[in-house]
Amino acid sequence: MTDPRAVLADYIEGVAHVGFIVSDIAEAVAQAKKVYGLKAEDILYLPEPGEDAETRFAFFSVAGLEFELIEPCSREFRDKLLSMPSGGGGINHLAWRVRDIDAALACLAEYGIKPGHVTPEGVVNIGSKKMVYLDPDTTDGLVIELIEYPAQENA
């Protein structure tokens, strides 16, 4: 099987973030604050705490590397994310920042690598960026996310 990271070499601009599955986002954020000396304003929550969601996210940066904490809340996402090769908790995926997500996917398709996992229908537009997960069944089990930011954020 072709390694998607080799195919993506011409498209990757850098690491976007490292995603971690956590069972309790509030507890994980409290630990991150303690370990990394983060303040409340250093954390971005999606959705805001207290809002209902199938999945909760918290983002923060340490030494220029962005971390994404993911708490699966709904049964569907608990079943999907906690059954991943990572064993549920811990590092779940690496997100690559790419310069042209559609071209990268077209190139990957030539090698039988396609979207899947939590984005089986392909690229999702979320606010100012586009993202897609690659199907782990076509990547030898690797969980890889691609993100394309607007040109001004890539500079």
mmCIF file with all atom_site columns, N, CA, C and O in Angstrom, residues 88-117:
data_model
loop_
_atom_site.group_PDB
_atom_site.id
_atom_site.type_symbol
_atom_site.label_atom_id
_atom_site.label_alt_id
_atom_site.label_comp_id
_atom_site.label_asym_id
_atom_site.label_entity_id
_atom_site.label_seq_id
_atom_site.pdbx_PDB_ins_code
_atom_site.Cartn_x
_atom_site.Cartn_y
_atom_site.Cartn_z
_atom_site.occupancy
_atom_site.B_iso_or_equiv
_atom_site.pdbx_formal_charge
_atom_site.auth_seq_id
_atom_site.auth_comp_id
_atom_site.auth_asym_id
_atom_site.auth_atom_id
_atom_site.pdbx_PDB_model_num
ATOM 1   N N  . GLY A 1 88  ? -8.295  4.620  21.811 1.00 0.00 ? 88  GLY A N  1
ATOM 2   C CA . GLY A 1 88  ? -9.220  5.586  22.387 1.00 0.00 ? 88  GLY A CA 1
ATOM 3   C C  . GLY A 1 88  ? -8.509  6.813  22.873 1.00 0.00 ? 88  GLY A C  1
ATOM 4   O O  . GLY A 1 88  ? -8.485  7.823  22.205 1.00 0.00 ? 88  GLY A O  1
ATOM 5   N N  . GLY A 1 89  ? -7.912  6.749  24.044 1.00 0.00 ? 89  GLY A N  1
ATOM 6   C CA . GLY A 1 89  ? -7.240  7.912  24.599 1.00 0.00 ? 89  GLY A CA 1
ATOM 7   C C  . GLY A 1 89  ? -5.878  8.132  23.971 1.00 0.00 ? 89  GLY A C  1
ATOM 8   O O  . GLY A 1 89  ? -5.289  7.235  23.379 1.00 0.00 ? 89  GLY A O  1
ATOM 9   N N  . GLY A 1 90  ? -5.383  9.334  24.105 1.00 0.00 ? 90  GLY A N  1
ATOM 10  C CA . GLY A 1 90  ? -4.054  9.659  23.601 1.00 0.00 ? 90  GLY A CA 1
ATOM 11  C C  . GLY A 1 90  ? -4.079  10.208 22.193 1.00 0.00 ? 90  GLY A C  1
ATOM 12  O O  . GLY A 1 90  ? -5.110  10.650 21.697 1.00 0.00 ? 90  GLY A O  1
ATOM 13  N N  . ILE A 1 91  ? -2.911  10.168 21.556 1.00 0.00 ? 91  ILE A N  1
ATOM 14  C CA . ILE A 1 91  ? -2.803  10.731 20.206 1.00 0.00 ? 91  ILE A CA 1
ATOM 15  C C  . ILE A 1 91  ? -3.715  9.960  19.268 1.00 0.00 ? 91  ILE A C  1
ATOM 16  O O  . ILE A 1 91  ? -3.662  8.742  19.188 1.00 0.00 ? 91  ILE A O  1
ATOM 17  N N  . ASN A 1 92  ? -4.545  10.709 18.568 1.00 0.00 ? 92  ASN A N  1
ATOM 18  C CA . ASN A 1 92  ? -5.484  10.122 17.627 1.00 0.00 ? 92  ASN A CA 1
ATOM 19  C C  . ASN A 1 92  ? -5.055  10.360 16.189 1.00 0.00 ? 92  ASN A C  1
ATOM 20  O O  . ASN A 1 92  ? -5.125  9.466  15.361 1.00 0.00 ? 92  ASN A O  1
ATOM 21  N N  . HIS A 1 93  ? -4.609  11.594 15.900 1.00 0.00 ? 93  HIS A N  1
ATOM 22  C CA . HIS A 1 93  ? -4.270  11.899 14.512 1.00 0.00 ? 93  HIS A CA 1
ATOM 23  C C  . HIS A 1 93  ? -3.291  13.062 14.428 1.00 0.00 ? 93  HIS A C  1
ATOM 24  O O  . HIS A 1 93  ? -3.098  13.803 15.384 1.00 0.00 ? 93  HIS A O  1
ATOM 25  N N  . LEU A 1 94  ? -2.703  13.174 13.257 1.00 0.00 ? 94  LEU A N  1
ATOM 26  C CA . LEU A 1 94  ? -1.859  14.305 12.903 1.00 0.00 ? 94  LEU A CA 1
ATOM 27  C C  . LEU A 1 94  ? -2.560  15.033 11.770 1.00 0.00 ? 94  LEU A C  1
ATOM 28  O O  . LEU A 1 94  ? -3.019  14.397 10.815 1.00 0.00 ? 94  LEU A O  1
ATOM 29  N N  . ALA A 1 95  ? -2.682  16.334 11.913 1.00 0.00 ? 95  ALA A N  1
ATOM 30  C CA . ALA A 1 95  ? -3.312  17.141 10.864 1.00 0.00 ? 95  ALA A CA 1
ATOM 31  C C  . ALA A 1 95  ? -2.221  17.895 10.115 1.00 0.00 ? 95  ALA A C  1
ATOM 32  O O  . ALA A 1 95  ? -1.423  18.611 10.722 1.00 0.00 ? 95  ALA A O  1
ATOM 33  N N  . TRP A 1 96  ? -2.194  17.706 8.807  1.00 0.00 ? 96  TRP A N  1
ATOM 34  C CA . TRP A 1 96  ? -1.230  18.412 7.957  1.00 0.00 ? 96  TRP A CA 1
ATOM 35  C C  . TRP A 1 96  ? -1.887  19.638 7.353  1.00 0.00 ? 96  TRP A C  1
ATOM 36  O O  . TRP A 1 96  ? -3.018  19.568 6.865  1.00 0.00 ? 96  TRP A O  1
ATOM 37  N N  . ARG A 1 97  ? -1.172  20.740 7.335  1.00 0.00 ? 97  ARG A N  1
ATOM 38  C CA . ARG A 1 97  ? -1.603  21.948 6.621  1.00 0.00 ? 97  ARG A CA 1
ATOM 39  C C  . ARG A 1 97  ? -1.167  21.759 5.169  1.00 0.00 ? 97  ARG A C  1
ATOM 40  O O  . ARG A 1 97  ? 0.006   21.503 4.897  1.00 0.00 ? 97  ARG A O  1
ATOM 41  N N  . VAL A 1 98  ? -2.126  21.839 4.250  1.00 0.00 ? 98  VAL A N  1
ATOM 42  C CA . VAL A 1 98  ? -1.820  21.652 2.823  1.00 0.00 ? 98  VAL A CA 1
ATOM 43  C C  . VAL A 1 98  ? -2.204  22.905 2.047  1.00 0.00 ? 98  VAL A C  1
ATOM 44  O O  . VAL A 1 98  ? -3.070  23.669 2.456  1.00 0.00 ? 98  VAL A O  1
ATOM 45  N N  . ARG A 1 99  ? -1.538  23.102 0.906  1.00 0.00 ? 99  ARG A N  1
ATOM 46  C CA . ARG A 1 99  ? -1.775  24.321 0.128  1.00 0.00 ? 99  ARG A CA 1
ATOM 47  C C  . ARG A 1 99  ? -2.980  24.215 -0.791 1.00 0.00 ? 99  ARG A C  1
ATOM 48  O O  . ARG A 1 99  ? -3.561  25.221 -1.160 1.00 0.00 ? 99  ARG A O  1
ATOM 49  N N  . ASP A 1 100 ? -3.386  23.027 -1.190 1.00 0.00 ? 100 ASP A N  1
ATOM 50  C CA . ASP A 1 100 ? -4.540  22.858 -2.086 1.00 0.00 ? 100 ASP A CA 1
ATOM 51  C C  . ASP A 1 100 ? -5.173  21.511 -1.774 1.00 0.00 ? 100 ASP A C  1
ATOM 52  O O  . ASP A 1 100 ? -4.750  20.479 -2.301 1.00 0.00 ? 100 ASP A O  1
ATOM 53  N N  . ILE A 1 101 ? -6.173  21.535 -0.928 1.00 0.00 ? 101 ILE A N  1
ATOM 54  C CA . ILE A 1 101 ? -6.770  20.292 -0.430 1.00 0.00 ? 101 ILE A CA 1
ATOM 55  C C  . ILE A 1 101 ? -7.404  19.467 -1.552 1.00 0.00 ? 101 ILE A C  1
ATOM 56  O O  . ILE A 1 101 ? -7.298  18.250 -1.572 1.00 0.00 ? 101 ILE A O  1
ATOM 57  N N  . ASP A 1 102 ? -8.032  20.130 -2.510 1.00 0.00 ? 102 ASP A N  1
ATOM 58  C CA . ASP A 1 102 ? -8.676  19.406 -3.609 1.00 0.00 ? 102 ASP A CA 1
ATOM 59  C C  . ASP A 1 102 ? -7.643  18.720 -4.501 1.00 0.00 ? 102 ASP A C  1
ATOM 60  O O  . ASP A 1 102 ? -7.823  17.569 -4.906 1.00 0.00 ? 102 ASP A O  1
ATOM 61  N N  . ALA A 1 103 ? -6.553  19.406 -4.806 1.00 0.00 ? 103 ALA A N  1
ATOM 62  C CA . ALA A 1 103 ? -5.487  18.802 -5.619 1.00 0.00 ? 103 ALA A CA 1
ATOM 63  C C  . ALA A 1 103 ? -4.821  17.658 -4.864 1.00 0.00 ? 103 ALA A C  1
ATOM 64  O O  . ALA A 1 103 ? -4.498  16.622 -5.453 1.00 0.00 ? 103 ALA A O  1
ATOM 65  N N  . ALA A 1 104 ? -4.631  17.838 -3.557 1.00 0.00 ? 104 ALA A N  1
ATOM 66  C CA . ALA A 1 104 ? -4.022  16.773 -2.746 1.00 0.00 ? 104 ALA A CA 1
ATOM 67  C C  . ALA A 1 104 ? -4.911  15.532 -2.764 1.00 0.00 ? 104 ALA A C  1
ATOM 68  O O  . ALA A 1 104 ? -4.412  14.409 -2.931 1.00 0.00 ? 104 ALA A O  1
ATOM 69  N N  . LEU A 1 105 ? -6.222  15.712 -2.627 1.00 0.00 ? 105 LEU A N  1
ATOM 70  C CA . LEU A 1 105 ? -7.140  14.574 -2.655 1.00 0.00 ? 105 LEU A CA 1
ATOM 71  C C  . LEU A 1 105 ? -7.168  13.900 -4.020 1.00 0.00 ? 105 LEU A C  1
ATOM 72  O O  . LEU A 1 105 ? -7.240  12.675 -4.114 1.00 0.00 ? 105 LEU A O  1
ATOM 73  N N  . ALA A 1 106 ? -7.104  14.692 -5.087 1.00 0.00 ? 106 ALA A N  1
ATOM 74  C CA . ALA A 1 106 ? -7.075  14.115 -6.433 1.00 0.00 ? 106 ALA A CA 1
ATOM 75  C C  . ALA A 1 106 ? -5.823  13.267 -6.619 1.00 0.00 ? 106 ALA A C  1
ATOM 76  O O  . ALA A 1 106 ? -5.883  12.167 -7.184 1.00 0.00 ? 106 ALA A O  1
ATOM 77  N N  . CYS A 1 107 ? -4.704  13.752 -6.132 1.00 0.00 ? 107 CYS A N  1
ATOM 78  C CA . CYS A 1 107 ? -3.454  13.002 -6.218 1.00 0.00 ? 107 CYS A CA 1
ATOM 79  C C  . CYS A 1 107 ? -3.540  11.713 -5.404 1.00 0.00 ? 107 CYS A C  1
ATOM 80  O O  . CYS A 1 107 ? -3.157  10.638 -5.869 1.00 0.00 ? 107 CYS A O  1
ATOM 81  N N  . LEU A 1 108 ? -4.057  11.806 -4.175 1.00 0.00 ? 108 LEU A N  1
ATOM 82  C CA . LEU A 1 108 ? -4.203  10.624 -3.324 1.00 0.00 ? 108 LEU A CA 1
ATOM 83  C C  . LEU A 1 108 ? -5.137  9.589  -3.944 1.00 0.00 ? 108 LEU A C  1
ATOM 84  O O  . LEU A 1 108 ? -4.900  8.382  -3.838 1.00 0.00 ? 108 LEU A O  1
ATOM 85  N N  . ALA A 1 109 ? -6.195  10.056 -4.625 1.00 0.00 ? 109 ALA A N  1
ATOM 86  C CA . ALA A 1 109 ? -7.162  9.152  -5.243 1.00 0.00 ? 109 ALA A CA 1
ATOM 87  C C  . ALA A 1 109 ? -6.500  8.249  -6.279 1.00 0.00 ? 109 ALA A C  1
ATOM 88  O O  . ALA A 1 109 ? -6.906  7.094  -6.451 1.00 0.00 ? 109 ALA A O  1
ATOM 89  N N  . GLU A 1 110 ? -5.467  8.764  -6.938 1.00 0.00 ? 110 GLU A N  1
ATOM 90  C CA . GLU A 1 110 ? -4.743  7.952  -7.917 1.00 0.00 ? 110 GLU A CA 1
ATOM 91  C C  . GLU A 1 110 ? -4.090  6.741  -7.277 1.00 0.00 ? 110 GLU A C  1
ATOM 92  O O  . GLU A 1 110 ? -3.782  5.764  -7.951 1.00 0.00 ? 110 GLU A O  1
ATOM 93  N N  . TYR A 1 111 ? -3.888  6.789  -5.964 1.00 0.00 ? 111 TYR A N  1
ATOM 94  C CA . TYR A 1 111 ? -3.267  5.689  -5.223 1.00 0.00 ? 111 TYR A CA 1
ATOM 95  C C  . TYR A 1 111 ? -4.289  4.927  -4.382 1.00 0.00 ? 111 TYR A C  1
ATOM 96  O O  . TYR A 1 111 ? -3.925  4.132  -3.522 1.00 0.00 ? 111 TYR A O  1
ATOM 97  N N  . GLY A 1 112 ? -5.575  5.206  -4.604 1.00 0.00 ? 112 GLY A N  1
ATOM 98  C CA . GLY A 1 112 ? -6.624  4.505  -3.876 1.00 0.00 ? 112 GLY A CA 1
ATOM 99  C C  . GLY A 1 112 ? -6.858  5.029  -2.468 1.00 0.00 ? 112 GLY A C  1
ATOM 100 O O  . GLY A 1 112 ? -7.528  4.380  -1.672 1.00 0.00 ? 112 GLY A O  1
ATOM 101 N N  . ILE A 1 113 ? -6.308  6.191  -2.148 1.00 0.00 ? 113 ILE A N  1
ATOM 102 C CA . ILE A 1 113 ? -6.483  6.796  -0.823 1.00 0.00 ? 113 ILE A CA 1
ATOM 103 C C  . ILE A 1 113 ? -7.599  7.817  -0.929 1.00 0.00 ? 113 ILE A C  1
ATOM 104 O O  . ILE A 1 113 ? -7.556  8.701  -1.780 1.00 0.00 ? 113 ILE A O  1
ATOM 105 N N  . LYS A 1 114 ? -8.606  7.670  -0.069 1.00 0.00 ? 114 LYS A N  1
ATOM 106 C CA . LYS A 1 114 ? -9.793  8.507  -0.209 1.00 0.00 ? 114 LYS A CA 1
ATOM 107 C C  . LYS A 1 114 ? -10.247 9.054  1.146  1.00 0.00 ? 114 LYS A C  1
ATOM 108 O O  . LYS A 1 114 ? -9.811  8.586  2.190  1.00 0.00 ? 114 LYS A O  1
ATOM 109 N N  . PRO A 1 115 ? -11.162 10.037 1.111  1.00 0.00 ? 115 PRO A N  1
ATOM 110 C CA . PRO A 1 115 ? -11.715 10.562 2.363  1.00 0.00 ? 115 PRO A CA 1
ATOM 111 C C  . PRO A 1 115 ? -12.490 9.482  3.113  1.00 0.00 ? 115 PRO A C  1
ATOM 112 O O  . PRO A 1 115 ? -12.987 8.526  2.520  1.00 0.00 ? 115 PRO A O  1
ATOM 113 N N  . GLY A 1 116 ? -12.603 9.670  4.409  1.00 0.00 ? 116 GLY A N  1
ATOM 114 C CA . GLY A 1 116 ? -13.348 8.713  5.225  1.00 0.00 ? 116 GLY A CA 1
ATOM 115 C C  . GLY A 1 116 ? -13.320 9.110  6.677  1.00 0.00 ? 116 GLY A C  1
ATOM 116 O O  . GLY A 1 116 ? -13.172 10.285 7.000  1.00 0.00 ? 116 GLY A O  1
ATOM 117 N N  . HIS A 1 117 ? -13.433 8.139  7.555  1.00 0.00 ? 117 HIS A N  1
ATOM 118 C CA . HIS A 1 117 ? -13.449 8.347  9.004  1.00 0.00 ? 117 HIS A CA 1
ATOM 119 C C  . HIS A 1 117 ? -14.606 9.275  9.346  1.00 0.00 ? 117 HIS A C  1
ATOM 120 O O  . HIS A 1 117 ? -15.739 8.912  9.067  1.00 0.00 ? 117 HIS A O  1
#
